[in-house]
mmCIF file of C-alpha atoms in Angstrom:
data_model
loop_
_atom_site.group_PDB
_atom_site.id
_atom_site.type_symbol
_atom_site.label_atom_id
_atom_site.label_comp_id
_atom_site.label_asym_id
_atom_site.label_seq_id
_atom_site.Cartn_x
_atom_site.Cartn_y
_atom_site.Cartn_z
ATOM 1 C CA MET A 1 0.000 0.000 0.000
ATOM 2 C CA LYS A 2 2.872 2.315 0.896
ATOM 3 C CA TRP A 3 4.536 1.634 -2.486
ATOM 4 C CA ILE A 4 1.322 2.367 -4.369
ATOM 5 C CA PHE A 5 0.991 5.652 -2.517
ATOM 6 C CA LEU A 6 4.624 6.567 -3.249
ATOM 7 C CA SER A 7 4.243 5.674 -6.935
ATOM 8 C CA ILE A 8 1.173 7.860 -7.243
ATOM 9 C CA LEU A 9 3.005 10.687 -5.488
ATOM 10 C CA ILE A 10 6.031 10.406 -7.821
ATOM 11 C CA VAL A 11 3.896 10.273 -10.975
ATOM 12 C CA TYR A 12 1.873 13.231 -9.763
ATOM 13 C CA THR A 13 5.021 15.240 -8.954
ATOM 14 C CA VAL A 14 6.573 14.454 -12.356
ATOM 15 C CA HIS A 15 3.332 15.369 -14.043
ATOM 16 C CA LEU A 16 3.147 18.697 -12.260
ATOM 17 C CA SER A 17 6.760 19.675 -12.695
ATOM 18 C CA GLY A 18 7.810 17.924 -15.898
ATOM 19 C CA CYS A 19 4.772 18.232 -18.106
ATOM 20 C CA ALA A 20 4.128 21.782 -17.135
ATOM 21 C CA SER A 21 7.690 22.763 -17.900
ATOM 22 C CA THR A 22 7.255 26.169 -19.440
ATOM 23 C CA LYS A 23 10.702 27.558 -20.043
ATOM 24 C CA LEU A 24 11.247 30.655 -17.935
ATOM 25 C CA TYR A 25 13.019 33.612 -19.481
ATOM 26 C CA SER A 26 16.251 34.548 -17.815
ATOM 27 C CA SER A 27 19.084 36.775 -18.907
ATOM 28 C CA SER A 28 22.119 38.451 -17.422
ATOM 29 C CA LEU A 29 21.377 41.624 -19.364
ATOM 30 C CA GLN A 30 20.644 44.872 -17.593
ATOM 31 C CA ASP A 31 16.915 45.386 -17.085
ATOM 32 C CA ASN A 32 15.660 47.882 -19.625
ATOM 33 C CA ILE A 33 11.944 47.021 -19.796
ATOM 34 C CA ALA A 34 9.452 47.622 -16.972
ATOM 35 C CA ILE A 35 6.092 45.949 -17.415
ATOM 36 C CA THR A 36 2.895 46.514 -15.459
ATOM 37 C CA THR A 37 -0.453 44.873 -16.111
ATOM 38 C CA ARG A 38 -4.111 45.100 -15.290
ATOM 39 C CA ALA A 39 -6.295 42.032 -15.755
ATOM 40 C CA ASP A 40 -10.003 42.035 -14.948
ATOM 41 C CA ALA A 41 -12.054 39.052 -16.011
ATOM 42 C CA ASP A 42 -15.674 39.674 -16.907
ATOM 43 C CA SER A 43 -17.146 37.430 -14.218
ATOM 44 C CA ALA A 44 -16.474 36.212 -10.694
ATOM 45 C CA PHE A 45 -16.126 32.660 -12.032
ATOM 46 C CA SER A 46 -13.275 33.318 -14.390
ATOM 47 C CA SER A 47 -9.764 34.674 -14.263
ATOM 48 C CA VAL A 48 -7.209 36.115 -16.666
ATOM 49 C CA ASN A 49 -3.466 35.691 -16.390
ATOM 50 C CA ILE A 50 -0.954 37.533 -18.530
ATOM 51 C CA PHE A 51 2.280 35.993 -19.758
ATOM 52 C CA LEU A 52 5.058 37.393 -21.894
ATOM 53 C CA ASP A 53 6.767 35.035 -24.330
ATOM 54 C CA ILE A 54 10.125 36.335 -25.529
ATOM 55 C CA TYR A 55 11.708 35.319 -28.844
ATOM 56 C CA GLU A 56 15.055 36.090 -30.376
ATOM 57 C CA VAL A 57 14.810 37.291 -33.995
ATOM 58 C CA ASN A 58 17.500 36.627 -36.588
ATOM 59 C CA ARG A 59 18.218 38.570 -39.794
ATOM 60 C CA ALA A 60 15.828 36.393 -41.762
ATOM 61 C CA CYS A 61 13.034 37.330 -39.337
ATOM 62 C CA ALA A 62 12.955 33.774 -37.971
ATOM 63 C CA THR A 63 12.243 33.453 -34.262
ATOM 64 C CA LYS A 64 13.645 31.306 -31.485
ATOM 65 C CA PHE A 65 11.734 30.959 -28.237
ATOM 66 C CA LEU A 66 13.818 32.107 -25.272
ATOM 67 C CA GLY A 67 11.335 31.797 -22.454
ATOM 68 C CA SER A 68 8.243 33.130 -20.717
ATOM 69 C CA VAL A 69 7.612 35.526 -17.882
ATOM 70 C CA LYS A 70 4.429 35.605 -15.841
ATOM 71 C CA LEU A 71 3.327 39.186 -15.425
ATOM 72 C CA TYR A 72 1.659 40.774 -12.417
ATOM 73 C CA GLU A 73 0.105 44.133 -11.619
ATOM 74 C CA THR A 74 3.275 45.132 -9.829
ATOM 75 C CA LYS A 75 6.229 46.064 -11.988
ATOM 76 C CA THR A 76 8.148 43.228 -13.658
ATOM 77 C CA LEU A 77 11.637 44.060 -14.920
ATOM 78 C CA VAL A 78 13.068 42.328 -17.952
ATOM 79 C CA GLY A 79 16.411 42.688 -19.713
ATOM 80 C CA LEU A 80 16.347 42.541 -23.514
ATOM 81 C CA PRO A 81 19.355 42.904 -25.828
ATOM 82 C CA VAL A 82 19.896 46.463 -27.096
ATOM 83 C CA ASN A 83 19.973 47.452 -30.768
ATOM 84 C CA LYS A 84 18.588 44.060 -31.660
ATOM 85 C CA ASN A 85 15.050 42.942 -32.424
ATOM 86 C CA SER A 86 13.177 40.805 -29.930
ATOM 87 C CA TYR A 87 9.709 39.444 -30.603
ATOM 88 C CA LEU A 88 7.326 39.825 -27.694
ATOM 89 C CA SER A 89 4.066 37.939 -27.399
ATOM 90 C CA PHE A 90 1.747 39.023 -24.596
ATOM 91 C CA ARG A 91 -0.620 36.114 -23.925
ATOM 92 C CA PHE A 92 -3.900 36.775 -22.162
ATOM 93 C CA VAL A 93 -4.999 33.423 -20.798
ATOM 94 C CA GLY A 94 -8.518 33.129 -19.483
ATOM 95 C CA SER A 95 -9.915 30.226 -17.546
ATOM 96 C CA SER A 96 -13.304 29.418 -16.152
ATOM 97 C CA PHE A 97 -13.675 27.843 -12.726
ATOM 98 C CA LEU A 98 -16.969 26.186 -13.592
ATOM 99 C CA GLY A 99 -16.899 24.966 -17.179
ATOM 100 C CA GLY A 100 -13.306 23.724 -17.269
ATOM 101 C CA SER A 101 -12.712 25.824 -20.358
ATOM 102 C CA SER A 102 -9.735 27.960 -21.212
ATOM 103 C CA SER A 103 -8.892 30.402 -23.935
ATOM 104 C CA SER A 104 -5.932 32.436 -25.012
ATOM 105 C CA THR A 105 -5.399 35.468 -27.179
ATOM 106 C CA SER A 106 -2.217 37.373 -27.810
ATOM 107 C CA PHE A 107 -0.753 40.730 -28.736
ATOM 108 C CA ASP A 108 2.520 40.353 -30.612
ATOM 109 C CA THR A 109 5.113 42.923 -31.507
ATOM 110 C CA LEU A 110 8.727 43.393 -32.431
ATOM 111 C CA LEU A 111 10.737 45.556 -30.084
ATOM 112 C CA LYS A 112 14.243 46.846 -30.676
ATOM 113 C CA PRO A 113 15.411 48.478 -27.452
ATOM 114 C CA LEU A 114 17.972 51.191 -28.088
ATOM 115 C CA LYS A 115 21.122 51.689 -26.058
ATOM 116 C CA GLY A 116 20.606 54.282 -23.332
ATOM 117 C CA TYR A 117 16.808 54.097 -23.569
ATOM 118 C CA GLU A 118 14.281 52.756 -21.092
ATOM 119 C CA TYR A 119 10.942 51.205 -21.894
ATOM 120 C CA GLU A 120 7.656 50.975 -20.025
ATOM 121 C CA ILE A 121 5.016 48.539 -21.147
ATOM 122 C CA HIS A 122 1.446 48.530 -19.878
ATOM 123 C CA ALA A 123 -0.534 45.391 -20.755
ATOM 124 C CA ARG A 124 -4.238 45.617 -20.013
ATOM 125 C CA TYR A 125 -7.135 43.182 -20.269
ATOM 126 C CA VAL A 126 -10.466 44.534 -19.078
ATOM 127 C CA LYS A 127 -13.831 42.949 -19.825
ATOM 128 C CA GLY A 128 -12.701 41.187 -22.967
ATOM 129 C CA ILE A 129 -10.755 44.103 -24.446
ATOM 130 C CA TYR A 130 -6.973 44.100 -24.375
ATOM 131 C CA ASN A 131 -4.243 46.529 -25.255
ATOM 132 C CA VAL A 132 -0.506 46.900 -24.880
ATOM 133 C CA ASP A 133 1.089 50.342 -24.705
ATOM 134 C CA ILE A 134 4.812 50.690 -25.181
ATOM 135 C CA LEU A 135 6.496 53.869 -24.004
ATOM 136 C CA GLU A 136 10.094 54.786 -24.766
ATOM 137 C CA ARG A 137 12.308 57.405 -23.178
ATOM 138 C CA ARG A 138 15.957 58.341 -23.313
ATOM 139 C CA GLY A 139 17.569 57.783 -19.929
ATOM 140 C CA ALA A 140 15.676 58.069 -16.693
ATOM 141 C CA LYS A 141 14.601 61.682 -17.236
ATOM 142 C CA GLY A 142 13.778 61.737 -20.925
ATOM 143 C CA ARG A 143 10.315 62.495 -22.225
ATOM 144 C CA LYS A 144 8.169 59.404 -22.721
ATOM 145 C CA HIS A 145 6.659 58.758 -26.103
ATOM 146 C CA ARG A 146 4.501 55.922 -27.325
ATOM 147 C CA ILE A 147 5.903 53.589 -29.958
ATOM 148 C CA GLU A 148 3.765 51.585 -32.345
ATOM 149 C CA SER A 149 3.684 47.810 -32.402
ATOM 150 C CA ARG A 150 5.499 46.205 -35.337
ATOM 151 C CA GLU A 151 4.814 42.967 -37.149
ATOM 152 C CA LEU A 152 7.429 40.264 -37.438
ATOM 153 C CA ASN A 153 7.831 40.804 -41.185
ATOM 154 C CA GLN A 154 9.035 44.338 -40.421
ATOM 155 C CA CYS A 155 12.158 43.003 -38.721
ATOM 156 C CA ARG A 156 14.515 44.268 -41.421
ATOM 157 C CA ARG A 157 13.390 47.880 -41.042
ATOM 158 C CA MET B 1 -17.490 29.195 -23.162
ATOM 159 C CA ASN B 2 -17.719 27.070 -26.297
ATOM 160 C CA LYS B 3 -21.161 25.887 -25.265
ATOM 161 C CA LYS B 4 -22.080 29.533 -25.187
ATOM 162 C CA LEU B 5 -20.469 30.021 -28.589
ATOM 163 C CA SER B 6 -22.239 27.068 -30.182
ATOM 164 C CA PHE B 7 -25.535 28.092 -28.626
ATOM 165 C CA LEU B 8 -25.147 31.604 -29.943
ATOM 166 C CA VAL B 9 -24.156 30.435 -33.412
ATOM 167 C CA ILE B 10 -27.192 28.207 -33.681
ATOM 168 C CA ILE B 11 -29.589 30.696 -32.149
ATOM 169 C CA SER B 12 -28.230 33.636 -34.123
ATOM 170 C CA SER B 13 -28.382 31.598 -37.334
ATOM 171 C CA PHE B 14 -32.077 31.088 -36.819
ATOM 172 C CA ILE B 15 -32.990 34.370 -35.204
ATOM 173 C CA ILE B 16 -31.002 36.865 -37.258
ATOM 174 C CA THR B 17 -32.787 35.548 -40.306
ATOM 175 C CA GLY B 18 -36.128 35.416 -38.529
ATOM 176 C CA CYS B 19 -36.087 31.616 -38.921
ATOM 177 C CA ALA B 20 -35.857 32.137 -42.655
ATOM 178 C CA THR B 21 -33.495 30.053 -44.724
ATOM 179 C CA LYS B 22 -31.124 32.830 -45.667
ATOM 180 C CA MET B 23 -28.303 34.666 -43.907
ATOM 181 C CA PRO B 24 -27.173 38.062 -45.213
ATOM 182 C CA LEU B 25 -24.803 37.464 -48.110
ATOM 183 C CA THR B 26 -23.664 41.045 -48.612
ATOM 184 C CA ALA B 27 -23.004 44.026 -46.369
ATOM 185 C CA ASP B 28 -26.100 45.683 -47.809
ATOM 186 C CA GLU B 29 -28.289 42.697 -46.919
ATOM 187 C CA PHE B 30 -26.805 42.753 -43.415
ATOM 188 C CA ARG B 31 -27.654 46.476 -43.105
ATOM 189 C CA HIS B 32 -31.259 45.670 -43.955
ATOM 190 C CA MET B 33 -31.668 42.501 -41.876
ATOM 191 C CA ALA B 34 -29.721 43.237 -38.660
ATOM 192 C CA PRO B 35 -31.895 46.083 -37.259
ATOM 193 C CA GLY B 36 -35.097 44.043 -37.369
ATOM 194 C CA SER B 37 -33.674 40.797 -36.043
ATOM 195 C CA PHE B 38 -33.836 39.506 -32.466
ATOM 196 C CA SER B 39 -30.070 39.148 -32.010
ATOM 197 C CA GLY B 40 -28.995 42.149 -34.081
ATOM 198 C CA GLY B 41 -29.448 45.867 -33.922
ATOM 199 C CA LYS B 42 -28.441 49.244 -35.201
ATOM 200 C CA GLU B 43 -27.205 52.305 -33.380
ATOM 201 C CA SER B 44 -26.417 55.748 -34.747
ATOM 202 C CA PHE B 45 -24.269 58.392 -33.140
ATOM 203 C CA GLU B 46 -22.068 61.346 -33.934
ATOM 204 C CA VAL B 47 -18.438 61.742 -32.996
ATOM 205 C CA ASN B 48 -16.079 64.699 -32.992
ATOM 206 C CA ARG B 49 -13.562 63.053 -35.282
ATOM 207 C CA SER B 50 -12.953 63.314 -39.007
ATOM 208 C CA VAL B 51 -13.703 60.416 -41.366
ATOM 209 C CA ALA B 52 -10.019 60.304 -42.294
ATOM 210 C CA SER B 53 -9.002 59.906 -38.664
ATOM 211 C CA ILE B 54 -11.556 57.149 -38.019
ATOM 212 C CA GLY B 55 -10.584 55.390 -41.251
ATOM 213 C CA LYS B 56 -6.954 55.468 -40.128
ATOM 214 C CA THR B 57 -7.922 53.841 -36.822
ATOM 215 C CA PHE B 58 -9.973 51.205 -38.680
ATOM 216 C CA LYS B 59 -7.006 50.325 -40.877
ATOM 217 C CA LYS B 60 -4.588 50.115 -37.987
ATOM 218 C CA MET B 61 -6.798 48.238 -35.541
ATOM 219 C CA ALA B 62 -8.745 45.948 -37.885
ATOM 220 C CA ASN B 63 -5.666 44.218 -39.194
ATOM 221 C CA LYS B 64 -4.048 44.026 -35.776
ATOM 222 C CA CYS B 65 -7.094 42.860 -33.834
ATOM 223 C CA LEU B 66 -9.606 41.238 -36.145
ATOM 224 C CA ASN B 67 -7.601 39.434 -38.798
ATOM 225 C CA LYS B 68 -7.303 36.293 -36.689
ATOM 226 C CA ARG B 69 -7.935 32.590 -36.497
ATOM 227 C CA VAL B 70 -9.118 31.590 -33.035
ATOM 228 C CA GLN B 71 -9.216 28.125 -31.522
ATOM 229 C CA MET B 72 -11.274 27.358 -28.452
ATOM 230 C CA THR B 73 -11.339 24.083 -26.606
ATOM 231 C CA GLU B 74 -13.472 22.741 -23.836
ATOM 232 C CA SER B 75 -13.053 19.474 -22.042
ATOM 233 C CA GLY B 76 -15.237 17.895 -19.449
ATOM 234 C CA TYR B 77 -16.847 14.633 -18.491
ATOM 235 C CA MET B 78 -17.208 12.524 -21.659
ATOM 236 C CA HIS B 79 -16.745 15.450 -24.011
ATOM 237 C CA HIS B 80 -14.035 17.397 -25.761
ATOM 238 C CA MET B 81 -14.882 20.167 -28.147
ATOM 239 C CA VAL B 82 -12.726 22.236 -30.491
ATOM 240 C CA VAL B 83 -14.030 25.198 -32.460
ATOM 241 C CA VAL B 84 -11.798 27.021 -34.947
ATOM 242 C CA THR B 85 -13.076 30.338 -36.247
ATOM 243 C CA LYS B 86 -11.508 32.604 -38.861
ATOM 244 C CA TYR B 87 -12.324 36.302 -38.574
ATOM 245 C CA THR B 88 -11.836 38.569 -41.582
ATOM 246 C CA PRO B 89 -12.142 42.363 -41.439
ATOM 247 C CA THR B 90 -12.649 44.599 -44.465
ATOM 248 C CA VAL B 91 -11.936 48.317 -44.377
ATOM 249 C CA ARG B 92 -13.161 50.562 -47.188
ATOM 250 C CA ILE B 93 -12.106 54.176 -47.329
ATOM 251 C CA GLY B 94 -13.855 56.472 -49.783
ATOM 252 C CA LYS B 95 -14.449 60.146 -50.249
ATOM 253 C CA ASN B 96 -16.041 61.363 -47.016
ATOM 254 C CA ARG B 97 -16.836 57.775 -46.018
ATOM 255 C CA ALA B 98 -15.253 54.861 -44.177
ATOM 256 C CA GLU B 99 -16.608 51.348 -43.660
ATOM 257 C CA LEU B 100 -15.594 48.482 -41.453
ATOM 258 C CA HIS B 101 -17.005 44.989 -41.957
ATOM 259 C CA LEU B 102 -16.255 41.929 -39.846
ATOM 260 C CA GLN B 103 -17.023 38.443 -41.108
ATOM 261 C CA TYR B 104 -16.473 35.085 -39.443
ATOM 262 C CA GLU B 105 -16.319 31.504 -40.575
ATOM 263 C CA HIS B 106 -16.259 28.434 -38.353
ATOM 264 C CA GLU B 107 -13.615 26.224 -39.934
ATOM 265 C CA LYS B 108 -14.007 23.414 -37.423
ATOM 266 C CA GLY B 109 -16.516 22.333 -34.794
ATOM 267 C CA VAL B 110 -19.674 24.072 -36.027
ATOM 268 C CA MET B 111 -21.869 22.808 -38.838
ATOM 269 C CA LYS B 112 -22.692 25.220 -41.652
ATOM 270 C CA ILE B 113 -26.432 25.252 -42.201
ATOM 271 C CA HIS B 114 -26.782 28.390 -44.297
ATOM 272 C CA GLU B 115 -25.218 29.645 -47.470
ATOM 273 C CA MET B 116 -22.172 31.691 -46.518
ATOM 274 C CA PRO B 117 -20.603 34.744 -48.192
ATOM 275 C CA GLU B 118 -17.023 34.396 -49.434
ATOM 276 C CA LYS B 119 -15.286 35.666 -46.274
ATOM 277 C CA GLY B 120 -17.834 34.274 -43.812
ATOM 278 C CA TYR B 121 -21.035 35.410 -42.136
ATOM 279 C CA TYR B 122 -21.343 39.095 -41.346
ATOM 280 C CA MET B 123 -21.028 40.030 -37.681
ATOM 281 C CA ILE B 124 -20.504 43.790 -37.868
ATOM 282 C CA VAL B 125 -20.859 46.599 -40.368
ATOM 283 C CA MET B 126 -19.939 50.139 -39.375
ATOM 284 C CA ASP B 127 -20.493 53.039 -41.756
ATOM 285 C CA VAL B 128 -18.934 56.420 -41.073
ATOM 286 C CA THR B 129 -19.881 59.557 -43.001
ATOM 287 C CA GLY B 130 -18.318 62.974 -42.572
ATOM 288 C CA ILE B 131 -20.737 65.742 -41.567
ATOM 289 C CA GLY B 132 -18.188 68.433 -40.847
ATOM 290 C CA LYS B 133 -14.481 69.131 -40.814
ATOM 291 C CA SER B 134 -13.957 67.071 -37.692
ATOM 292 C CA LYS B 135 -17.366 65.559 -37.128
ATOM 293 C CA SER B 136 -18.782 62.274 -38.389
ATOM 294 C CA ARG B 137 -21.967 60.280 -38.222
ATOM 295 C CA VAL B 138 -21.698 56.574 -37.425
ATOM 296 C CA GLU B 139 -24.232 53.891 -38.382
ATOM 297 C CA PHE B 140 -23.372 50.718 -36.493
ATOM 298 C CA TYR B 141 -25.031 47.404 -37.441
ATOM 299 C CA ARG B 142 -24.040 44.859 -34.828
ATOM 300 C CA PRO B 143 -25.070 41.914 -32.639
ATOM 301 C CA SER B 144 -27.219 42.836 -29.651
ATOM 302 C CA ILE B 145 -26.808 39.709 -27.517
ATOM 303 C CA ALA B 146 -23.378 38.187 -28.031
ATOM 304 C CA TYR B 147 -19.931 39.640 -28.802
ATOM 305 C CA LYS B 148 -20.416 42.609 -26.477
ATOM 306 C CA ASN B 149 -16.673 43.152 -26.209
ATOM 307 C CA VAL B 150 -16.296 43.238 -30.014
ATOM 308 C CA VAL B 151 -19.090 45.806 -30.244
ATOM 309 C CA GLU B 152 -17.548 47.851 -27.439
ATOM 310 C CA ALA B 153 -14.061 47.767 -28.964
ATOM 311 C CA VAL B 154 -15.228 48.747 -32.458
ATOM 312 C CA ARG B 155 -17.365 51.528 -31.000
ATOM 313 C CA GLY B 156 -14.188 52.755 -29.277
ATOM 314 C CA TRP B 157 -12.333 52.825 -32.604
ATOM 315 C CA ALA B 158 -14.964 55.242 -33.899
ATOM 316 C CA THR B 159 -15.160 57.435 -30.799
ATOM 317 C CA GLY B 160 -11.416 57.335 -30.153
ATOM 318 C CA LYS B 161 -11.975 56.350 -26.531
ATOM 319 C CA ASN B 162 -10.676 53.199 -24.870
ATOM 320 C CA ILE B 163 -8.995 51.875 -27.996
ATOM 321 C CA GLY B 164 -8.092 48.212 -27.681
ATOM 322 C CA CYS B 165 -8.500 44.820 -29.294
ATOM 323 C CA PRO B 166 -11.499 42.600 -28.518
ATOM 324 C CA ASP B 167 -10.722 39.116 -27.275
ATOM 325 C CA LEU B 168 -12.355 37.052 -30.014
ATOM 326 C CA THR B 169 -12.523 33.987 -27.787
ATOM 327 C CA LYS B 170 -15.141 35.683 -25.590
#
């Protein structure tokens, strides 16, 4: 009986840790992106979580997945390479407590952080409408201005 | 969520046509049929924005937010359901006029029971006409029961307030 219990425990642990092995983004680069979020589901029986998937982009505009970051309302700092395109995919993942259903929609953009610049990103999902604002400023005291999202096929520009 | 989707698709298929055998096949037919149907409606309002400015927002947001293929899954006791839906926006800019159409087609998981236009069934048609240098009149033909977030988002593109993308899985 003890062995059966242990086997179940091991399988369960492997299932939880191994099968749900989303690669987390990590880098030794200096943080140059600050991200805040707001996520309000449209009912008390559902929730929305926001994740950021980060991809490296090569000269041919091909992407390589580097990892994910779970985002919270409080500021999350991320370091992206400067003067080089990264592809960012903000995933809004909704789940229902009652129906066992889940859904996901995303906002994708290229971002090429410049040397000496700082970036603020606000990702928002409120009552089924989402938006991602990207603000850029030179240094800590520069004037913030909004930059437009860019599609992957614009990576050579 | 998908149960809701399937329910709405079936109900709207019957109700928007008044239980007739035909769904709107053109934007013009949709303009005529939506206001009198149970699950559709029409609203008119004026905004302090030029047609050119609204058309620019349509172009930018429609491609970014509405040109999508969405997959929804639901699993439960003895059932697993997958619905794949392709959404196609059309933006038309003319002299003193801008139009936004949204059509959808269920590629998987929902049976087609009506004849369908080339890019899918019509969900939304918004017509904008300039009535001043920076003033426009909006005629909005849209669903009245489902897709509230889509209606809200597109309304925001016309008014310029709360501009965002609707989550098409809702």
